[in-house]
Backbone as CSV, one residue per row, in Angstrom:
resi,resn,N_x,N_y,N_z,CA_x,CA_y,CA_z,C_x,C_y,C_z
1,MET,-35.309,13.688,-32.281,-34.150,14.368,-31.698,-34.059,14.088,-30.209
2,LYS,-35.252,14.140,-29.546,-35.274,13.888,-28.112,-34.814,12.473,-27.813
3,ASN,-35.277,11.509,-28.619,-34.877,10.116,-28.398,-33.381,9.922,-28.612
4,LYS,-32.840,10.600,-29.630,-31.400,10.502,-29.887,-30.606,11.081,-28.720
5,LEU,-31.105,12.191,-28.163,-30.421,12.808,-27.035,-30.440,11.895,-25.819
6,LEU,-31.601,11.273,-25.577,-31.705,10.339,-24.458,-30.767,9.145,-24.649
7,LEU,-30.687,8.657,-25.905,-29.794,7.544,-26.204,-28.341,7.939,-25.965
8,LEU,-27.971,9.169,-26.385,-26.612,9.644,-26.184,-26.283,9.749,-24.701
9,ILE,-27.218,10.285,-23.927,-27.004,10.395,-22.477,-26.836,9.012,-21.857
10,PHE,-27.656,8.051,-22.323,-27.575,6.689,-21.795,-26.212,6.067,-22.104
11,VAL,-25.752,6.230,-23.354,-24.466,5.656,-23.766,-23.322,6.276,-22.975
12,LEU,-23.341,7.613,-22.851,-22.281,8.285,-22.103,-22.289,7.865,-20.643
13,SER,-23.471,7.735,-20.063,-23.590,7.319,-18.666,-23.037,5.915,-18.484
14,TYR,-23.322,5.052,-19.479,-22.831,3.673,-19.397,-21.308,3.635,-19.472
15,ILE,-20.739,4.449,-20.365,-19.281,4.488,-20.506,-18.630,4.964,-19.214
16,VAL,-19.205,6.020,-18.622,-18.661,6.519,-17.364,-18.785,5.473,-16.272
17,LEU,-19.947,4.799,-16.245,-20.198,3.812,-15.204,-19.216,2.663,-15.260
18,ILE,-18.994,2.110,-16.448,-18.108,0.951,-16.537,-16.654,1.353,-16.334
19,GLY,-16.347,2.646,-16.467,-14.983,3.096,-16.257,-14.687,3.444,-14.821
20,GLN,-15.729,3.484,-13.966,-15.539,3.841,-12.572,-15.015,2.637,-11.786
21,PRO,-14.123,2.873,-10.859,-13.615,1.763,-10.056,-14.622,1.319,-9.010
22,ASN,-14.490,0.080,-8.576,-15.250,-0.403,-7.434,-14.587,0.092,-6.154
23,PHE,-15.358,0.157,-5.094,-14.809,0.607,-3.813,-15.153,-0.424,-2.738
24,PRO,-14.203,-1.290,-2.402,-14.468,-2.299,-1.366,-14.816,-1.638,-0.037
25,GLU,-15.617,-2.333,0.741,-15.936,-1.845,2.079,-14.674,-1.808,2.937
26,ASN,-14.673,-0.918,3.914,-13.511,-0.822,4.803,-13.322,-2.100,5.601
27,GLY,-14.436,-2.684,6.076,-14.340,-3.889,6.886,-13.583,-3.617,8.179
28,PRO,-13.391,-4.632,9.017,-12.688,-4.427,10.286,-11.256,-3.918,10.123
29,LEU,-10.604,-4.325,9.039,-9.184,-3.989,8.890,-8.957,-2.497,8.697
30,TYR,-9.894,-1.799,8.046,-9.730,-0.368,7.772,-10.852,0.463,8.402
31,ASP,-11.456,-0.065,9.437,-12.558,0.629,10.103,-12.069,1.937,10.723
32,ASP,-12.828,3.013,10.472,-12.472,4.334,10.976,-13.116,4.669,12.313
33,ASN,-13.980,3.816,12.806,-14.709,4.125,14.032,-13.932,3.772,15.291
34,THR,-12.849,3.050,15.139,-11.991,2.688,16.270,-10.536,2.872,15.861
35,VAL,-9.652,2.763,16.818,-8.218,2.716,16.533,-7.744,1.320,16.918
36,PRO,-7.730,0.398,15.949,-7.315,-0.970,16.264,-5.875,-1.029,16.760
37,ARG,-5.570,-2.110,17.424,-4.207,-2.353,17.907,-3.584,-3.481,17.088
38,ILE,-2.355,-3.246,16.639,-1.592,-4.274,15.942,-0.363,-4.606,16.771
39,ASP,-0.216,-5.881,17.099,0.945,-6.363,17.845,1.804,-7.228,16.935
40,ILE,3.077,-6.913,16.899,4.061,-7.715,16.174,5.004,-8.336,17.194
41,SER,5.161,-9.639,17.109,6.139,-10.328,17.952,7.201,-10.926,17.050
42,ILE,8.444,-10.567,17.313,9.555,-11.000,16.468,10.774,-11.227,17.347
43,ASP,11.659,-12.086,16.919,12.868,-12.356,17.695,13.611,-11.048,17.967
44,PRO,13.932,-10.742,19.223,14.591,-9.468,19.550,15.893,-9.247,18.801
45,ASP,16.668,-10.309,18.590,17.929,-10.158,17.846,17.655,-9.776,16.390
46,THR,16.599,-10.339,15.818,16.223,-9.984,14.449,15.797,-8.521,14.378
47,LEU,15.032,-8.085,15.361,14.598,-6.683,15.385,15.796,-5.749,15.499
48,ASP,16.752,-6.111,16.342,17.974,-5.303,16.465,18.710,-5.241,15.136
49,TRP,18.752,-6.372,14.419,19.434,-6.412,13.125,18.745,-5.485,12.134
50,LEU,17.411,-5.492,12.129,16.661,-4.636,11.207,16.978,-3.159,11.425
51,PHE,17.225,-2.781,12.672,17.438,-1.379,13.011,18.906,-0.946,12.915
52,GLU,19.805,-1.878,12.645,21.212,-1.503,12.475,21.368,-0.681,11.207
53,HIS,22.191,0.330,11.272,22.325,1.284,10.166,22.672,0.598,8.850
54,ASP,23.552,-0.362,8.894,23.989,-1.031,7.658,22.890,-1.895,7.045
55,ASN,21.829,-2.175,7.791,20.783,-3.070,7.304,19.476,-2.347,6.974
56,LEU,19.469,-1.031,7.090,18.210,-0.296,6.953,17.590,-0.412,5.568
57,GLN,18.395,-0.669,4.544,17.867,-0.795,3.191,17.473,-2.224,2.842
58,SER,17.609,-3.136,3.782,17.280,-4.532,3.509,15.777,-4.716,3.348
59,ASP,15.389,-5.542,2.374,13.986,-5.891,2.173,13.719,-7.345,2.548
60,ILE,14.603,-7.934,3.330,14.384,-9.304,3.786,13.168,-9.326,4.712
61,GLU,12.248,-10.243,4.454,11.059,-10.385,5.287,11.292,-11.504,6.300
62,PHE,11.287,-11.138,7.564,11.544,-12.093,8.639,10.232,-12.604,9.236
63,SER,10.297,-13.797,9.783,9.121,-14.416,10.372,8.718,-13.691,11.653
64,ALA,7.425,-13.414,11.775,6.901,-12.732,12.955,5.465,-13.181,13.195
65,GLN,4.966,-12.853,14.376,3.562,-13.097,14.710,2.798,-11.780,14.639
66,PHE,1.602,-11.835,14.074,0.757,-10.655,13.876,-0.538,-10.837,14.643
67,ILE,-0.895,-9.844,15.452,-2.169,-9.858,16.174,-2.917,-8.573,15.854
68,PHE,-4.172,-8.714,15.451,-5.027,-7.561,15.163,-6.223,-7.608,16.093
69,SER,-6.450,-6.523,16.830,-7.578,-6.475,17.754,-8.212,-5.090,17.725
70,ASN,-9.550,-5.070,17.786,-10.260,-3.787,17.753,-11.394,-3.710,18.768
71,GLY,-11.373,-4.592,19.753,-12.431,-4.619,20.757,-13.526,-5.605,20.451
72,GLU,-13.656,-5.953,19.167,-14.651,-6.942,18.765,-14.016,-8.224,18.253
73,ILE,-12.883,-8.089,17.585,-12.157,-9.260,17.092,-10.727,-9.211,17.594
74,ALA,-10.125,-10.381,17.719,-8.718,-10.487,18.099,-8.149,-11.673,17.336
75,ASP,-7.494,-11.385,16.217,-6.986,-12.428,15.333,-5.474,-12.520,15.442
76,THR,-4.984,-13.746,15.466,-3.539,-13.998,15.499,-3.148,-14.772,14.256
77,ILE,-2.126,-14.288,13.569,-1.634,-14.958,12.368,-0.138,-15.189,12.528
78,TYR,0.276,-16.423,12.322,1.700,-16.771,12.386,1.965,-17.916,11.410
79,PRO,3.043,-17.803,10.626,3.964,-16.667,10.550,3.537,-15.670,9.469
80,VAL,3.980,-14.446,9.636,3.867,-13.427,8.588,5.265,-12.895,8.307
81,GLY,5.440,-12.287,7.126,6.700,-11.621,6.823,6.695,-10.212,7.393
82,PHE,7.827,-9.773,7.910,7.917,-8.450,8.536,9.245,-7.817,8.161
83,ARG,9.183,-6.547,7.723,10.398,-5.831,7.363,10.162,-4.330,7.434
84,LEU,11.253,-3.568,7.307,11.134,-2.121,7.161,10.639,-1.804,5.758
85,ARG,10.041,-0.630,5.593,9.631,-0.170,4.276,9.924,1.320,4.179
86,GLY,9.797,1.841,2.945,9.961,3.268,2.730,11.301,3.621,2.123
87,ASN,11.533,4.909,1.975,12.795,5.441,1.454,13.526,6.180,2.568
88,THR,13.287,7.482,2.693,13.948,8.247,3.758,13.450,7.850,5.136
89,SER,12.237,7.293,5.219,11.696,6.926,6.534,12.508,5.831,7.212
90,ARG,13.274,5.086,6.437,14.095,4.035,7.039,15.151,4.611,7.973
91,TYR,15.502,5.877,7.753,16.536,6.513,8.571,15.936,7.426,9.637
92,SER,14.625,7.456,9.729,13.975,8.286,10.735,13.875,7.519,12.054
93,ASP,13.585,8.259,13.122,13.418,7.598,14.420,12.175,6.709,14.411
94,LYS,11.122,7.172,13.738,9.889,6.394,13.657,9.866,5.659,12.327
95,LYS,10.174,4.387,12.368,10.271,3.573,11.166,8.875,3.216,10.637
96,SER,8.830,2.842,9.365,7.621,2.289,8.751,7.856,0.816,8.453
97,PHE,6.769,0.034,8.439,6.906,-1.413,8.332,5.938,-1.994,7.293
98,LYS,6.315,-3.153,6.786,5.448,-3.915,5.889,5.202,-5.281,6.507
99,VAL,3.940,-5.700,6.479,3.538,-7.026,6.934,3.030,-7.795,5.727
100,ALA,3.576,-8.982,5.482,3.197,-9.793,4.317,2.561,-11.097,4.791
101,PHE,1.275,-11.246,4.520,0.566,-12.459,4.925,0.844,-13.625,3.988
102,ASN,1.386,-13.328,2.812,1.643,-14.376,1.818,3.119,-14.748,1.732
103,ARG,3.926,-14.247,2.652,5.368,-14.531,2.578,5.663,-15.994,2.904
104,PHE,5.073,-16.524,3.950,5.338,-17.903,4.356,4.136,-18.815,4.133
105,THR,3.000,-18.222,3.744,1.797,-18.994,3.450,1.351,-18.641,2.041
106,SER,1.478,-19.581,1.125,1.124,-19.319,-0.264,-0.332,-18.871,-0.369
107,GLY,-0.542,-17.704,-0.984,-1.885,-17.179,-1.133,-2.475,-16.603,0.133
108,GLY,-1.655,-16.452,1.172,-2.146,-15.956,2.445,-2.687,-14.537,2.348
109,LYS,-3.855,-14.306,2.956,-4.480,-12.985,2.964,-5.145,-12.763,4.318
110,TYR,-5.367,-11.489,4.619,-6.143,-11.122,5.801,-7.172,-10.090,5.367
111,TYR,-8.433,-10.456,5.490,-9.527,-9.618,4.981,-9.276,-9.175,3.541
112,GLY,-8.790,-10.125,2.742,-8.661,-9.901,1.310,-7.378,-9.233,0.856
113,VAL,-6.487,-8.876,1.773,-5.244,-8.221,1.364,-4.051,-9.111,1.698
114,GLU,-3.040,-9.035,0.845,-1.841,-9.845,1.041,-0.803,-9.147,1.909
115,LYS,-0.819,-7.802,1.902,0.203,-7.052,2.628,-0.418,-5.839,3.308
116,LEU,0.196,-5.421,4.413,-0.163,-4.184,5.094,1.032,-3.242,5.073
117,ASN,0.755,-1.970,4.857,1.775,-0.934,5.003,1.480,-0.158,6.283
118,LEU,2.376,-0.268,7.244,2.242,0.471,8.494,3.176,1.669,8.409
119,ASN,2.591,2.814,8.063,3.377,4.014,7.788,3.495,4.887,9.027
120,GLY,4.736,5.194,9.399,4.978,6.011,10.578,4.673,7.482,10.366
121,GLU,4.581,7.901,9.084,4.320,9.314,8.771,5.279,10.208,9.558
122,HIS,6.576,9.886,9.461,7.585,10.535,10.305,7.706,12.030,10.043
123,ASN,7.313,12.486,8.853,7.418,13.917,8.532,6.076,14.632,8.639
124,ASP,5.107,13.999,9.269,3.781,14.603,9.447,3.347,14.414,10.906
125,PRO,3.595,15.390,11.764,3.227,15.251,13.180,1.745,14.979,13.396
126,SER,0.899,15.434,12.467,-0.540,15.225,12.622,-0.963,13.800,12.292
127,VAL,-0.146,13.075,11.534,-0.467,11.730,11.040,-1.823,11.758,10.326
128,MET,-2.102,12.855,9.629,-3.408,13.030,8.997,-3.336,13.367,7.510
129,ARG,-2.221,13.884,7.039,-2.178,14.407,5.670,-2.487,13.322,4.640
130,ALA,-1.785,12.202,4.721,-2.001,11.134,3.745,-3.416,10.563,3.869
131,LYS,-3.863,10.346,5.102,-5.203,9.807,5.333,-6.266,10.723,4.732
132,THR,-6.135,12.018,4.964,-7.101,12.974,4.405,-7.074,12.946,2.880
133,SER,-5.879,12.854,2.301,-5.749,12.809,0.843,-6.437,11.575,0.277
134,TRP,-6.197,10.413,0.883,-6.834,9.181,0.386,-8.353,9.302,0.468
135,ASP,-8.853,9.851,1.577,-10.302,9.973,1.744,-10.908,10.901,0.697
136,ILE,-10.225,12.011,0.416,-10.729,12.956,-0.584,-10.750,12.304,-1.965
137,LEU,-9.685,11.606,-2.318,-9.627,10.953,-3.625,-10.750,9.933,-3.777
138,ARG,-11.007,9.186,-2.716,-12.083,8.191,-2.778,-13.444,8.877,-2.920
139,LYS,-13.621,10.024,-2.259,-14.863,10.792,-2.403,-15.037,11.257,-3.844
140,TRP,-13.947,11.530,-4.521,-13.986,11.979,-5.908,-14.125,10.821,-6.895
141,GLY,-14.197,9.607,-6.395,-14.357,8.460,-7.277,-13.055,7.932,-7.847
142,ILE,-11.946,8.270,-7.213,-10.630,7.820,-7.673,-10.206,6.627,-6.820
143,ALA,-9.607,5.637,-7.458,-9.275,4.375,-6.785,-8.076,4.548,-5.860
144,ALA,-8.281,5.209,-4.743,-7.224,5.407,-3.750,-7.276,4.285,-2.716
145,PRO,-6.184,4.042,-2.027,-6.173,2.964,-1.031,-7.017,3.294,0.193
146,ARG,-7.506,2.264,0.842,-8.160,2.412,2.132,-7.093,2.646,3.204
147,ALA,-7.457,3.358,4.255,-6.480,3.639,5.308,-7.199,3.972,6.605
148,ASN,-6.565,3.638,7.701,-7.057,4.040,9.019,-5.878,4.113,9.988
149,HIS,-6.138,4.668,11.140,-5.099,4.786,12.150,-5.097,3.553,13.048
150,VAL,-3.915,3.109,13.395,-3.755,1.951,14.274,-2.653,2.236,15.289
151,ALA,-2.757,1.585,16.425,-1.703,1.649,17.446,-0.801,0.435,17.249
152,VAL,0.484,0.680,17.065,1.431,-0.397,16.751,2.306,-0.702,17.963
153,TYR,2.350,-1.983,18.310,3.217,-2.481,19.374,4.134,-3.540,18.771
154,ILE,5.407,-3.479,19.123,6.360,-4.505,18.696,7.018,-5.070,19.940
155,ASN,6.880,-6.368,20.103,7.379,-7.047,21.304,6.904,-6.342,22.569
156,SER,5.620,-5.962,22.539,4.910,-5.319,23.651,5.296,-3.864,23.882
157,ASP,6.244,-3.330,23.113,6.624,-1.920,23.239,5.776,-1.084,22.284
158,TYR,5.247,0.028,22.780,4.414,0.901,21.966,5.292,1.727,21.031
159,TYR,5.035,1.607,19.717,5.818,2.332,18.721,5.104,3.580,18.213
160,GLY,3.830,3.760,18.569,3.143,4.985,18.215,1.911,4.757,17.368
161,LEU,1.298,5.880,16.992,0.142,5.875,16.100,0.629,5.797,14.659
162,TYR,0.109,4.837,13.920,0.535,4.595,12.547,-0.664,4.703,11.609
163,LEU,-0.350,4.899,10.329,-1.373,4.870,9.293,-1.304,3.514,8.598
164,ASN,-2.359,2.748,8.754,-2.473,1.438,8.110,-3.027,1.670,6.712
165,THR,-2.154,1.598,5.710,-2.515,1.964,4.337,-2.530,0.733,3.442
166,GLU,-3.587,0.585,2.686,-3.730,-0.561,1.792,-2.602,-0.598,0.768
167,HIS,-2.031,-1.771,0.598,-0.934,-1.962,-0.354,-1.484,-1.981,-1.778
168,ILE,-0.858,-1.225,-2.666,-1.298,-1.173,-4.067,-0.530,-2.240,-4.852
169,ASP,-1.229,-3.290,-5.235,-0.628,-4.391,-5.986,-1.682,-4.966,-6.910
170,GLU,-1.431,-6.166,-7.426,-2.379,-6.761,-8.362,-3.725,-7.039,-7.696
171,GLU,-3.729,-7.343,-6.384,-4.979,-7.562,-5.675,-5.786,-6.266,-5.585
172,PHE,-5.099,-5.174,-5.331,-5.743,-3.860,-5.282,-6.387,-3.543,-6.629
173,ILE,-5.634,-3.724,-7.711,-6.137,-3.419,-9.050,-7.353,-4.280,-9.392
174,LYS,-7.255,-5.571,-9.098,-8.354,-6.471,-9.444,-9.609,-6.140,-8.649
175,SER,-9.456,-5.751,-7.380,-10.622,-5.446,-6.553,-11.320,-4.181,-7.017
176,ARG,-10.593,-3.276,-7.686,-11.192,-2.027,-8.165,-11.721,-2.132,-9.592
177,PHE,-10.998,-2.870,-10.434,-11.327,-2.862,-11.856,-11.667,-4.238,-12.410
178,THR,-11.852,-5.220,-11.549,-12.271,-6.601,-11.861,-11.207,-7.418,-12.590
179,LYS,-10.192,-6.778,-13.142,-9.097,-7.512,-13.771,-7.796,-6.730,-13.570
180,ASN,-6.690,-7.420,-13.699,-5.404,-6.772,-13.421,-4.395,-7.050,-14.523
181,ASP,-4.862,-6.973,-15.775,-3.973,-7.297,-16.888,-3.312,-6.058,-17.495
182,GLY,-3.484,-4.900,-16.860,-2.791,-3.699,-17.326,-1.443,-3.546,-16.649
183,ASN,-0.758,-2.460,-16.932,0.544,-2.193,-16.325,0.382,-1.353,-15.061
184,LEU,1.048,-1.745,-14.011,1.062,-0.990,-12.756,2.506,-0.619,-12.448
185,PHE,2.749,0.682,-12.269,4.090,1.160,-11.985,4.179,1.691,-10.567
186,LYS,5.328,1.489,-9.958,5.628,2.047,-8.647,6.659,3.155,-8.818
187,CYS,6.341,4.329,-8.296,7.281,5.454,-8.364,8.255,5.369,-7.198
188,LEU,9.519,5.279,-7.511,10.564,5.213,-6.495,11.402,6.492,-6.545
189,TYR,11.953,6.842,-5.423,12.773,8.053,-5.362,13.905,7.963,-6.394
190,PRO,14.156,9.031,-7.187,13.589,10.384,-7.143,12.516,10.628,-8.216
191,ALA,11.601,9.701,-8.430,10.521,9.895,-9.405,9.708,11.132,-9.054
192,ASP,9.363,11.936,-10.063,8.602,13.162,-9.811,7.372,13.292,-10.703
193,LEU,7.099,12.277,-11.546,5.937,12.247,-12.431,5.941,13.361,-13.469
194,ASP,7.089,13.984,-13.710,7.176,14.992,-14.771,6.912,14.342,-16.129
195,TYR,6.185,15.051,-16.980,5.942,14.561,-18.334,7.190,14.784,-19.181
196,LEU,7.713,13.695,-19.733,8.958,13.752,-20.499,8.725,13.525,-21.985
197,GLY,7.476,13.460,-22.396,7.177,13.229,-23.797,6.502,11.893,-24.015
198,SER,6.247,11.556,-25.260,5.506,10.345,-25.611,6.400,9.130,-25.837
199,ASP,7.721,9.310,-25.778,8.653,8.201,-25.991,8.826,7.425,-24.684
200,PRO,8.413,6.145,-24.633,8.529,5.369,-23.395,9.955,5.285,-22.868
201,ASP,10.939,5.319,-23.761,12.324,5.201,-23.317,12.739,6.356,-22.409
202,GLU,12.062,7.499,-22.527,12.410,8.651,-21.698,12.103,8.409,-20.227
203,TYR,11.288,7.414,-19.940,10.886,7.145,-18.558,11.663,5.983,-17.937
204,LYS,12.620,5.457,-18.678,13.432,4.354,-18.171,14.601,4.898,-17.354
205,LEU,14.290,5.785,-16.431,15.311,6.391,-15.592,15.743,5.397,-14.522
206,THR,16.970,5.510,-14.103,17.482,4.609,-13.071,18.080,5.404,-11.927
207,ALA,18.057,4.795,-10.756,18.731,5.331,-9.571,19.461,4.163,-8.945
208,GLY,20.769,4.182,-9.043,21.534,3.021,-8.612,21.284,1.863,-9.556
209,ASP,20.850,0.735,-9.004,20.640,-0.465,-9.827,19.156,-0.753,-10.065
210,ARG,18.298,0.244,-9.904,16.872,0.010,-10.095,16.235,1.118,-10.937
211,ARG,15.095,0.777,-11.526,14.326,1.747,-12.282,13.606,2.704,-11.335
212,VAL,13.541,3.970,-11.723,12.786,4.956,-10.945,11.289,4.682,-11.067
213,TYR,10.836,4.304,-12.273,9.460,3.865,-12.482,9.498,2.354,-12.662
214,GLU,9.199,1.646,-11.588,9.338,0.191,-11.569,8.001,-0.463,-11.904
215,ILE,7.996,-1.309,-12.915,6.768,-1.989,-13.297,6.520,-3.149,-12.332
216,LYS,5.299,-3.227,-11.813,4.952,-4.231,-10.806,4.059,-5.333,-11.363
217,ILE,3.289,-5.030,-12.417,2.446,-6.026,-13.087,2.901,-6.087,-14.548
218,ASN,2.829,-7.287,-15.138,3.311,-7.479,-16.518,4.788,-7.102,-16.627
219,LYS,5.584,-7.665,-15.741,6.995,-7.284,-15.694,7.734,-7.609,-16.976
220,GLU,7.127,-8.495,-17.790,7.768,-8.784,-19.065,7.611,-7.624,-20.038
221,ALA,6.713,-6.670,-19.693,6.481,-5.523,-20.581,7.520,-4.440,-20.315
222,ASP,8.785,-4.809,-20.494,9.877,-3.887,-20.159,9.961,-2.716,-21.113
223,ASP,9.225,-2.815,-22.223,9.247,-1.697,-23.175,8.249,-0.613,-22.788
224,TYR,7.541,-0.847,-21.631,6.565,0.131,-21.143,5.442,0.368,-22.160
225,SER,5.154,-0.612,-22.948,4.077,-0.456,-23.927,2.722,-0.589,-23.265
């Protein structure tokens, strides 16, 4: 009986172990011991265009120069893709931005990531709520994104303290679970994660011309199977 119990504990432990996600090191890009500086250099006319009211919903990625420095390293990457990101934050005074290292360079990455999300956290004066949530989830063993605070400058103008949040994509999934052949969905406004039943068709909600639950991996799996 004792041997059977030990075997059961071993099997259960193994199942839990193989189901746990990996947790990549923060590395320089997400280091919490400093506040790195990120400089974006972009054509001023392009920047003005991005901020025009009629263009705020554009997802066009424009060519820009990216500099990352933290007192120990100072890396320059050109060109990178640069655009606004977010939903309501696009209309806030403090915009959020996306940097894509693979936009103009096939397979381009920086410290293993293809994209950066520079979140202005416009509705959180503390700029801490999301960061604290990610840290707690990671402490609980949940595959949450890495994040740290960075100082963002665009064309030498200081735009404020931002949350540099790891982009959740196929690279994120593969780094946590060793493979990325499952389905990954992105919740878009007004997604609320309410349980609507076991019928996949109930989740094919739309807002305008897009799905509220947008599949990002296995896009051919439109049946949400």
